[in-house]
mmCIF file of C-alpha atoms in Angstrom:
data_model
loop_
_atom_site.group_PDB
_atom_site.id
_atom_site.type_symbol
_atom_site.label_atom_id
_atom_site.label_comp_id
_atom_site.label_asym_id
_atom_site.label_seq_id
_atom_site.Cartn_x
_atom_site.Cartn_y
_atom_site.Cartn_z
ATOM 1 C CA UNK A 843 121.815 111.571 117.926
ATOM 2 C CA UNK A 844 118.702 111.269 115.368
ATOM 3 C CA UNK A 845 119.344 108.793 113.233
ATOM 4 C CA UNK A 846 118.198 109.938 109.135
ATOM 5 C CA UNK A 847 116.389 107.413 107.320
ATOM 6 C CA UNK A 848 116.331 108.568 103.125
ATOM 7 C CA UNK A 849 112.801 107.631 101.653
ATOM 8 C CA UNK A 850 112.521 107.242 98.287
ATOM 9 C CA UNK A 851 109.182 108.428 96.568
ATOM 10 C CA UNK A 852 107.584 107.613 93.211
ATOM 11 C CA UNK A 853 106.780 110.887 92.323
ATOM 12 C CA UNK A 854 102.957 110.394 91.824
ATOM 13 C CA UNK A 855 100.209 112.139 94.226
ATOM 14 C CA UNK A 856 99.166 109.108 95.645
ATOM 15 C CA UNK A 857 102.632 107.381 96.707
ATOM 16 C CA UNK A 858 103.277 110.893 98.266
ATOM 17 C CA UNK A 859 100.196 110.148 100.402
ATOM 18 C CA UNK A 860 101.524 106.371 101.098
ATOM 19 C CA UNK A 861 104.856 107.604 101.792
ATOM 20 C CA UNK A 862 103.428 110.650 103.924
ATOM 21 C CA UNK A 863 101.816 107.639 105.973
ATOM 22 C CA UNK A 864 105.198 105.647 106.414
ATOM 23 C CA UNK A 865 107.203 109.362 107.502
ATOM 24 C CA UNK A 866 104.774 109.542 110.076
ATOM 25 C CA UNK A 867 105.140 106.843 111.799
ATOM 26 C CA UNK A 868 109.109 106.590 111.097
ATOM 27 C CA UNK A 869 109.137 110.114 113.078
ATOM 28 C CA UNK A 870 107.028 108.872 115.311
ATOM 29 C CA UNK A 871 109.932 106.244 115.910
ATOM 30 C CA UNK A 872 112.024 108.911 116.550
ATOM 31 C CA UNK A 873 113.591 108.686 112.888
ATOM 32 C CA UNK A 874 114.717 111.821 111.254
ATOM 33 C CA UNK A 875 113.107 111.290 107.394
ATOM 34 C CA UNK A 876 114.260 112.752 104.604
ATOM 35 C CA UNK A 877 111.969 112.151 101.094
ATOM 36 C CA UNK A 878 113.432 112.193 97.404
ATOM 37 C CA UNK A 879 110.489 112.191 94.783
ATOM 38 C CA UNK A 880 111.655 110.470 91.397
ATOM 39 C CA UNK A 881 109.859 108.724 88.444
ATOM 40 C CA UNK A 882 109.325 105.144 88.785
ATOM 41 C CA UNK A 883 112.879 103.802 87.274
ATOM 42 C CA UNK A 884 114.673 106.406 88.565
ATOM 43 C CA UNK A 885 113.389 105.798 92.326
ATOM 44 C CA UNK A 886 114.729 102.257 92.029
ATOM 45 C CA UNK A 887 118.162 103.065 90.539
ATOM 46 C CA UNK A 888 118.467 105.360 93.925
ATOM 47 C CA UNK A 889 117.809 102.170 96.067
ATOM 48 C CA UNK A 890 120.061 100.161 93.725
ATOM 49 C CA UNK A 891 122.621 102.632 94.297
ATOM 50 C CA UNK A 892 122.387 103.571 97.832
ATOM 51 C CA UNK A 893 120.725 107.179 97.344
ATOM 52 C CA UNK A 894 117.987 105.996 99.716
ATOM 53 C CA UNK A 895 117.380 103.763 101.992
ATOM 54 C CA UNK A 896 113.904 102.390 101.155
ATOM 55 C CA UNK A 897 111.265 103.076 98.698
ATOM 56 C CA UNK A 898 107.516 103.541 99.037
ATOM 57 C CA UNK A 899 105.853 101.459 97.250
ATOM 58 C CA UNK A 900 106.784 98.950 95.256
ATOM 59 C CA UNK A 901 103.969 97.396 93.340
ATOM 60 C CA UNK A 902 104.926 93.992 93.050
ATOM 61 C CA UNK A 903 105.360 91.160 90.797
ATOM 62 C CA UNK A 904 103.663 92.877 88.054
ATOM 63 C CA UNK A 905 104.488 96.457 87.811
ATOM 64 C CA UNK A 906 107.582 96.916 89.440
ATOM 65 C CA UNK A 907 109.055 93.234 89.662
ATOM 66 C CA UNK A 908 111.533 93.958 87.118
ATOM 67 C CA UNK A 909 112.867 97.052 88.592
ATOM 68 C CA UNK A 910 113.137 95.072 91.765
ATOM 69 C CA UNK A 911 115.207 92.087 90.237
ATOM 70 C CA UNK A 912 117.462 94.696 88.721
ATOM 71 C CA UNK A 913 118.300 95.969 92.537
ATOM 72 C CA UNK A 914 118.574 92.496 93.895
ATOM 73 C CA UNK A 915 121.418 91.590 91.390
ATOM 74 C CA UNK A 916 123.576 94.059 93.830
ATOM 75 C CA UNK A 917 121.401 94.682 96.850
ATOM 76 C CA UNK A 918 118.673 91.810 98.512
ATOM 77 C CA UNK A 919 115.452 93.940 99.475
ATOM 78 C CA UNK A 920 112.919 93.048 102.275
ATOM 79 C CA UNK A 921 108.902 93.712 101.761
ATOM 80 C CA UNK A 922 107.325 95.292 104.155
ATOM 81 C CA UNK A 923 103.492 95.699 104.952
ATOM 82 C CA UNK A 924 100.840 95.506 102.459
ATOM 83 C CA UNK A 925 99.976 99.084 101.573
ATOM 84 C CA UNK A 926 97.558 98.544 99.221
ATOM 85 C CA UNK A 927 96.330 95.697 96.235
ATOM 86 C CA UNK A 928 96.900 98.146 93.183
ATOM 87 C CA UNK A 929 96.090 97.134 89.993
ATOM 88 C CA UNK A 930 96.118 99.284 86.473
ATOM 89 C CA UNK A 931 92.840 99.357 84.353
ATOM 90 C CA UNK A 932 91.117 101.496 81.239
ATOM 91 C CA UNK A 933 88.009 103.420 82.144
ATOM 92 C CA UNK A 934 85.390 104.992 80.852
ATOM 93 C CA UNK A 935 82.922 107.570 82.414
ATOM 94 C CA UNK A 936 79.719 106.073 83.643
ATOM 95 C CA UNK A 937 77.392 108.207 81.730
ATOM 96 C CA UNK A 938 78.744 105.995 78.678
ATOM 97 C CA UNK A 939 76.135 103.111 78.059
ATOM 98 C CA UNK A 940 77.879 99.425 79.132
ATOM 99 C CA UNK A 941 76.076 98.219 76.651
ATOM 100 C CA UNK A 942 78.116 100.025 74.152
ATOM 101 C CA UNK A 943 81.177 99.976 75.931
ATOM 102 C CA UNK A 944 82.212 96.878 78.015
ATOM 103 C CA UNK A 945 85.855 95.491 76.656
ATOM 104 C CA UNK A 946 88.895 97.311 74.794
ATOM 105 C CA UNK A 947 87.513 95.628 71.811
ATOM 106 C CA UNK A 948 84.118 97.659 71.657
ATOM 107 C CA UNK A 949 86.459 100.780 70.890
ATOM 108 C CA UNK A 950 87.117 99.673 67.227
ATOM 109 C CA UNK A 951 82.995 99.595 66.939
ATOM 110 C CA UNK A 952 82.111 102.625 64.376
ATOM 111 C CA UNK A 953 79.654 104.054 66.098
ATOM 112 C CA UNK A 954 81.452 104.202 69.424
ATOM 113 C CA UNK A 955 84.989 105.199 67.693
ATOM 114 C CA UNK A 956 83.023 107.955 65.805
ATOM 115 C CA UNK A 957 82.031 109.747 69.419
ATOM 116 C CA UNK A 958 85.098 108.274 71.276
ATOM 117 C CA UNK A 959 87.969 111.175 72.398
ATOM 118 C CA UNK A 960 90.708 109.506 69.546
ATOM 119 C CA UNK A 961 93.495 110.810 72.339
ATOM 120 C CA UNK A 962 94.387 108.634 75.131
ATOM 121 C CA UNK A 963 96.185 110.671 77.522
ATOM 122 C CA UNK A 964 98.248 108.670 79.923
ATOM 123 C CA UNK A 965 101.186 109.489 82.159
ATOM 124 C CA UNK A 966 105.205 108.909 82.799
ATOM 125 C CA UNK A 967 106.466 106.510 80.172
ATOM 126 C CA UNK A 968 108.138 104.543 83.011
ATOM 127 C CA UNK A 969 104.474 103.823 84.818
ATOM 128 C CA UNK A 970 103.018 100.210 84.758
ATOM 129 C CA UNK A 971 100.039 101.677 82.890
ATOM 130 C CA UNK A 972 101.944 103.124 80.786
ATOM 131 C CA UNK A 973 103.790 100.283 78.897
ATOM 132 C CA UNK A 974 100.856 98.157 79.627
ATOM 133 C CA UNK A 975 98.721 100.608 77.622
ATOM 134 C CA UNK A 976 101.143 101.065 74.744
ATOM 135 C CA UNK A 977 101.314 97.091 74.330
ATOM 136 C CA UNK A 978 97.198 97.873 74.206
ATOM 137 C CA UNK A 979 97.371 99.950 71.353
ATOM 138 C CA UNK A 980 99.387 97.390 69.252
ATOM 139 C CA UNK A 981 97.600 94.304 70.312
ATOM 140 C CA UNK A 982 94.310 95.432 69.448
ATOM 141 C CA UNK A 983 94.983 97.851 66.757
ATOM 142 C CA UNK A 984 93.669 100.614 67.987
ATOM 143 C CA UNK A 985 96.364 102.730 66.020
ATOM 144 C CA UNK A 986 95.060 101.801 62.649
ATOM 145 C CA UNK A 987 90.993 102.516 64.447
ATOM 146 C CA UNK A 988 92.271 106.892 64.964
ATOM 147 C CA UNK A 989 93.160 106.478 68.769
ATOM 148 C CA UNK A 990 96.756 107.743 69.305
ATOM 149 C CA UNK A 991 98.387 107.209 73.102
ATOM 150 C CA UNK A 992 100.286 110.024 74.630
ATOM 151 C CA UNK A 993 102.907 109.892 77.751
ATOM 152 C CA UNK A 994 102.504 113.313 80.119
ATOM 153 C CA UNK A 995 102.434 114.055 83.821
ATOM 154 C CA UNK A 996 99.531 113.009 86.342
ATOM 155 C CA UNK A 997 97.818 116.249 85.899
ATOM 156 C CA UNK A 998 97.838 116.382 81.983
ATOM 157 C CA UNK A 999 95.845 112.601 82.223
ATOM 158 C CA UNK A 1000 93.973 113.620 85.431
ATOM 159 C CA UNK A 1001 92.528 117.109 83.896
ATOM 160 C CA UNK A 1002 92.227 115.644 80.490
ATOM 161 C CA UNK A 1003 89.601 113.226 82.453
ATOM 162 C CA UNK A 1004 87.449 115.818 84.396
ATOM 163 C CA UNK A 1005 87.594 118.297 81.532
ATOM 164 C CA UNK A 1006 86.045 115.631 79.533
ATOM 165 C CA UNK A 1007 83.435 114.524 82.375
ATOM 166 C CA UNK A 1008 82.868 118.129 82.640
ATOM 167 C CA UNK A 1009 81.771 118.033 78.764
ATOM 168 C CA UNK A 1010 80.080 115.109 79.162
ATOM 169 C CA UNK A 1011 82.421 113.917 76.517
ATOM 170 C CA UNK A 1012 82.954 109.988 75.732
ATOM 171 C CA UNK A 1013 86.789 109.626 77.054
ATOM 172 C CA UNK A 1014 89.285 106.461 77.843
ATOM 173 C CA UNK A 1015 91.505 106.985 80.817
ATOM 174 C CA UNK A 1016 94.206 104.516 81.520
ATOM 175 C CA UNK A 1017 93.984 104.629 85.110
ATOM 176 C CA UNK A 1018 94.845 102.200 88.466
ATOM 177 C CA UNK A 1019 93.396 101.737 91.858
ATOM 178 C CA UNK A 1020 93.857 103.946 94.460
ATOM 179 C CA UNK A 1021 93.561 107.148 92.653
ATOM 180 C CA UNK A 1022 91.668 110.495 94.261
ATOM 181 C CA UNK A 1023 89.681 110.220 90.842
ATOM 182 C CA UNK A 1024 88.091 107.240 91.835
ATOM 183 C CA UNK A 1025 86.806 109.134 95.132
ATOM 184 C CA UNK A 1026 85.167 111.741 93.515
ATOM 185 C CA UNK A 1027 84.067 109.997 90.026
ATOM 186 C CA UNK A 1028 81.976 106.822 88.850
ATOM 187 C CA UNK A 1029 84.692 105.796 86.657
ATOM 188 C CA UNK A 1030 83.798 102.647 85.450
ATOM 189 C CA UNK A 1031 86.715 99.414 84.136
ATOM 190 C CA UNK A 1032 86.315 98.087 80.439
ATOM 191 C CA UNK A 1033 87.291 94.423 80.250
ATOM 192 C CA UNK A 1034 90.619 93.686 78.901
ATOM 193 C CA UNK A 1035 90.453 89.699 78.423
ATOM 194 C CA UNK A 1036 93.983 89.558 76.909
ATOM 195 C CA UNK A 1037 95.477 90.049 80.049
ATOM 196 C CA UNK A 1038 97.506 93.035 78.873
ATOM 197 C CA UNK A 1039 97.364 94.991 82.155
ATOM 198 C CA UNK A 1040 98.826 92.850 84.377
ATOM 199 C CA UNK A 1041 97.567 91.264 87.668
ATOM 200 C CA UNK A 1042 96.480 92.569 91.362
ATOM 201 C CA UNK A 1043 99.389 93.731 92.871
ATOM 202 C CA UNK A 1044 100.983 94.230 96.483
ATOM 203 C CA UNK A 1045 101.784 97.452 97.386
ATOM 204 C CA UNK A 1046 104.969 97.281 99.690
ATOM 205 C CA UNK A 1047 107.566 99.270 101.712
ATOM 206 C CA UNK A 1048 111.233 98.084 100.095
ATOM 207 C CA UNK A 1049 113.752 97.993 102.569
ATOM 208 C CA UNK A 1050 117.752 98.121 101.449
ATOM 209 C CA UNK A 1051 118.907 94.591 103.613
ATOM 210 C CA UNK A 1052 122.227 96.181 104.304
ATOM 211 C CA UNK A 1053 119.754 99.079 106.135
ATOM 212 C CA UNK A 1054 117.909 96.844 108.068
ATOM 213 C CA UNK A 1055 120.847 96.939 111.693
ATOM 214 C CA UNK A 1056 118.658 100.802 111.471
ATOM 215 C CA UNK A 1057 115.935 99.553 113.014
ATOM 216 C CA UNK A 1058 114.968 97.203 116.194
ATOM 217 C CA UNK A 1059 113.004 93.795 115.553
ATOM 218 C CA UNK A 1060 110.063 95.860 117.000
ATOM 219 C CA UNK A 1061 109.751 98.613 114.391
ATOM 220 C CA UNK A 1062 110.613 96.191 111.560
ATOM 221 C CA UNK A 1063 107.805 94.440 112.948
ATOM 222 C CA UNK A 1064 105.722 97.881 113.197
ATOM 223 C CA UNK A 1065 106.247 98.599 109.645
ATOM 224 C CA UNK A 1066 105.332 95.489 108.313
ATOM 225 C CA UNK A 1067 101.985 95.729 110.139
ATOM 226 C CA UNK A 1068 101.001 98.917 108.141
ATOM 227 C CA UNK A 1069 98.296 98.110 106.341
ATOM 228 C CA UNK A 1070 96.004 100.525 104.621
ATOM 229 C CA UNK A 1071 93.511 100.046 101.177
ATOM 230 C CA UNK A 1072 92.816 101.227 97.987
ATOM 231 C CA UNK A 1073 89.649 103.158 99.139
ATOM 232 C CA UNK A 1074 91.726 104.976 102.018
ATOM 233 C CA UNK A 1075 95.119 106.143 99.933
ATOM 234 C CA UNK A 1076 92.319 107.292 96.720
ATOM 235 C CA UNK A 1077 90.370 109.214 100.185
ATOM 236 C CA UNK A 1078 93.611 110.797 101.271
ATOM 237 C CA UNK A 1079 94.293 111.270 98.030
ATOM 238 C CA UNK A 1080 91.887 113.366 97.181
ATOM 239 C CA UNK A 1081 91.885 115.596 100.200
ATOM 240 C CA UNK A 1082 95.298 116.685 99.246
ATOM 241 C CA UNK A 1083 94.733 116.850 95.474
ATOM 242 C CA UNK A 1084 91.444 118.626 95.712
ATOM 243 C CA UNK A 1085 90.849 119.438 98.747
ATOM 244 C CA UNK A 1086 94.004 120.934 99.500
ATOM 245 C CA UNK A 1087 94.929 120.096 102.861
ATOM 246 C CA UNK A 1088 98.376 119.458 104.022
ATOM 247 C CA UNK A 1089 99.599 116.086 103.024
ATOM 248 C CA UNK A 1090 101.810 115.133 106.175
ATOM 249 C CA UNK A 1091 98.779 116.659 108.310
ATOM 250 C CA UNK A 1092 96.184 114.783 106.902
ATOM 251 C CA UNK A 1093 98.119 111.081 106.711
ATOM 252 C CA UNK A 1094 98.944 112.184 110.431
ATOM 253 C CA UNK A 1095 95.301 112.452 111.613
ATOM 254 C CA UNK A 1096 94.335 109.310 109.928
ATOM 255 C CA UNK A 1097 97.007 107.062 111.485
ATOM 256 C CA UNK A 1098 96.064 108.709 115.006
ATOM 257 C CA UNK A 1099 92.357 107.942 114.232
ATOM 258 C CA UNK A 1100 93.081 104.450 113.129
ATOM 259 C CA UNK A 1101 95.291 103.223 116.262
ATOM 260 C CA UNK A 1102 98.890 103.476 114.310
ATOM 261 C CA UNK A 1103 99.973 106.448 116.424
ATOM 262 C CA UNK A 1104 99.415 106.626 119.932
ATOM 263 C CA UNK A 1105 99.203 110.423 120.154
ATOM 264 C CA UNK A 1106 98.131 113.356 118.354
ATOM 265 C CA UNK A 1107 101.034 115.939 119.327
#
């Protein structure tokens, strides 16, 4: 009998593409997977609970460390593999001069507030970014300068970014690494010396302890040798997001290509 593993998902394009990698080669196991796509707090209250079995990814300490302690108060959790080295950031298109625009700070300037986009469209108000961004806006007034930060889905931030590129307008995206946008655009990272946006994260597979008699030493082993980058999951990315090629289809060929499967059935 196939044993079911439950997966997890942050529901954001690019953890479907990390999690798409991990289903592959959990089939590939011979595991029967089964994904549940949830907002970021909501994905660890299902591990906490029990609703699934692991979660892909965690970034951790910074973004997700305290949705991680709150699981561990019920349920220890084992790290697996290093995904990726996320790490949230504000951008700017590259057609705007660095010399105008190198740090947060440079957004209170007149001249650059008076051609600046005042809205700041981000995403899910449970996202690293998302708080970290919001603690922007206070710390460095940009509140009292016009700007005015707005919570939304992926694609109201994503669009609101190549509409604006399309315009050539001057626009702020509060972004991360990997993201398809980085594939196709020069988006370029203001400074933020406060150290509002947290650090370089790992990017790992989180593993329920009371899950882990599932698996044999060798594919615990297996899993924590995935390792992938921030350039590959924002190329993946982007040939599902833009491209539109089958998620599970694409992640497939890759790990085939790249030695993680061993066949391309």
């Amino acid at each position: 009998m196939t044993t079911k593993i439950t997966m997890g998902v942050t529901d954001l394009s690019f953890h479907h593409t990390t999690a798409s990698l991990v289903a592959n080669v959990l089939t590939d196991m011979g595991f029967e997977v089964e994904r549940i796509f949830s907002p970021h707090q909501e994905n660890f209250k299902k591990l906490k609970s029990g609703e699934v079995d692991m979660l892909a990814s965690a970034w951790l300490p910074s973004s997700h460390g305290l949705y991680k302690a709150d699981v561990e108060e019920i349920q220890p959790l084992i790290e697996l593999g290093l995904h990726y080295q996320p790490y949230a950031h504000w951008g700017v298109p590259d057609y705007i001069p660095a010399d105008q625009v190198s740090e947060v700070a440079d957004l209170l300037k007149l001249d650059v507030a008076n051609k600046m986009r005042k809205k700041i469209q981000g995403i899910n108000a449970g996202a690293g970014i998302t708080r970290f961004s919001i603690q922007m806006m206070e710390d460095y007034g940009l509140s009292n300068a016009g700007y005015e930060f707005f919570t939304g889905t992926e694609d109201d931030c994503f669009n609101a970014y190549e509409q604006a590129v399309a315009n050539k307008e001057w626009i702020i995206v509060p972004l991360w690494k990997p993201q398809f946008l980085h594939y196709r655009y020069n988006i370029r990272e203001i400074k933020e010396p406060k150290g509002l946006l947290g650090i370089v994260d790992r990017a790992v597979l989180l593993l329920r302890n009371d899950k882990k008699g599932l698996f044999t030493e060798l594919q615990i082993k297996k899993l924590d040798s995935l390792r992938f980058s921030n350039d590959i999951i924002a190329e993946l990315d982007h040939k599902v997001c833009r491209e539109g090629q089958a998620q599970d289809q694409v992640t497939h060929d890759w790990l085939v290509a790249n030695g993680f499967l061993s066949h391309s059935s």
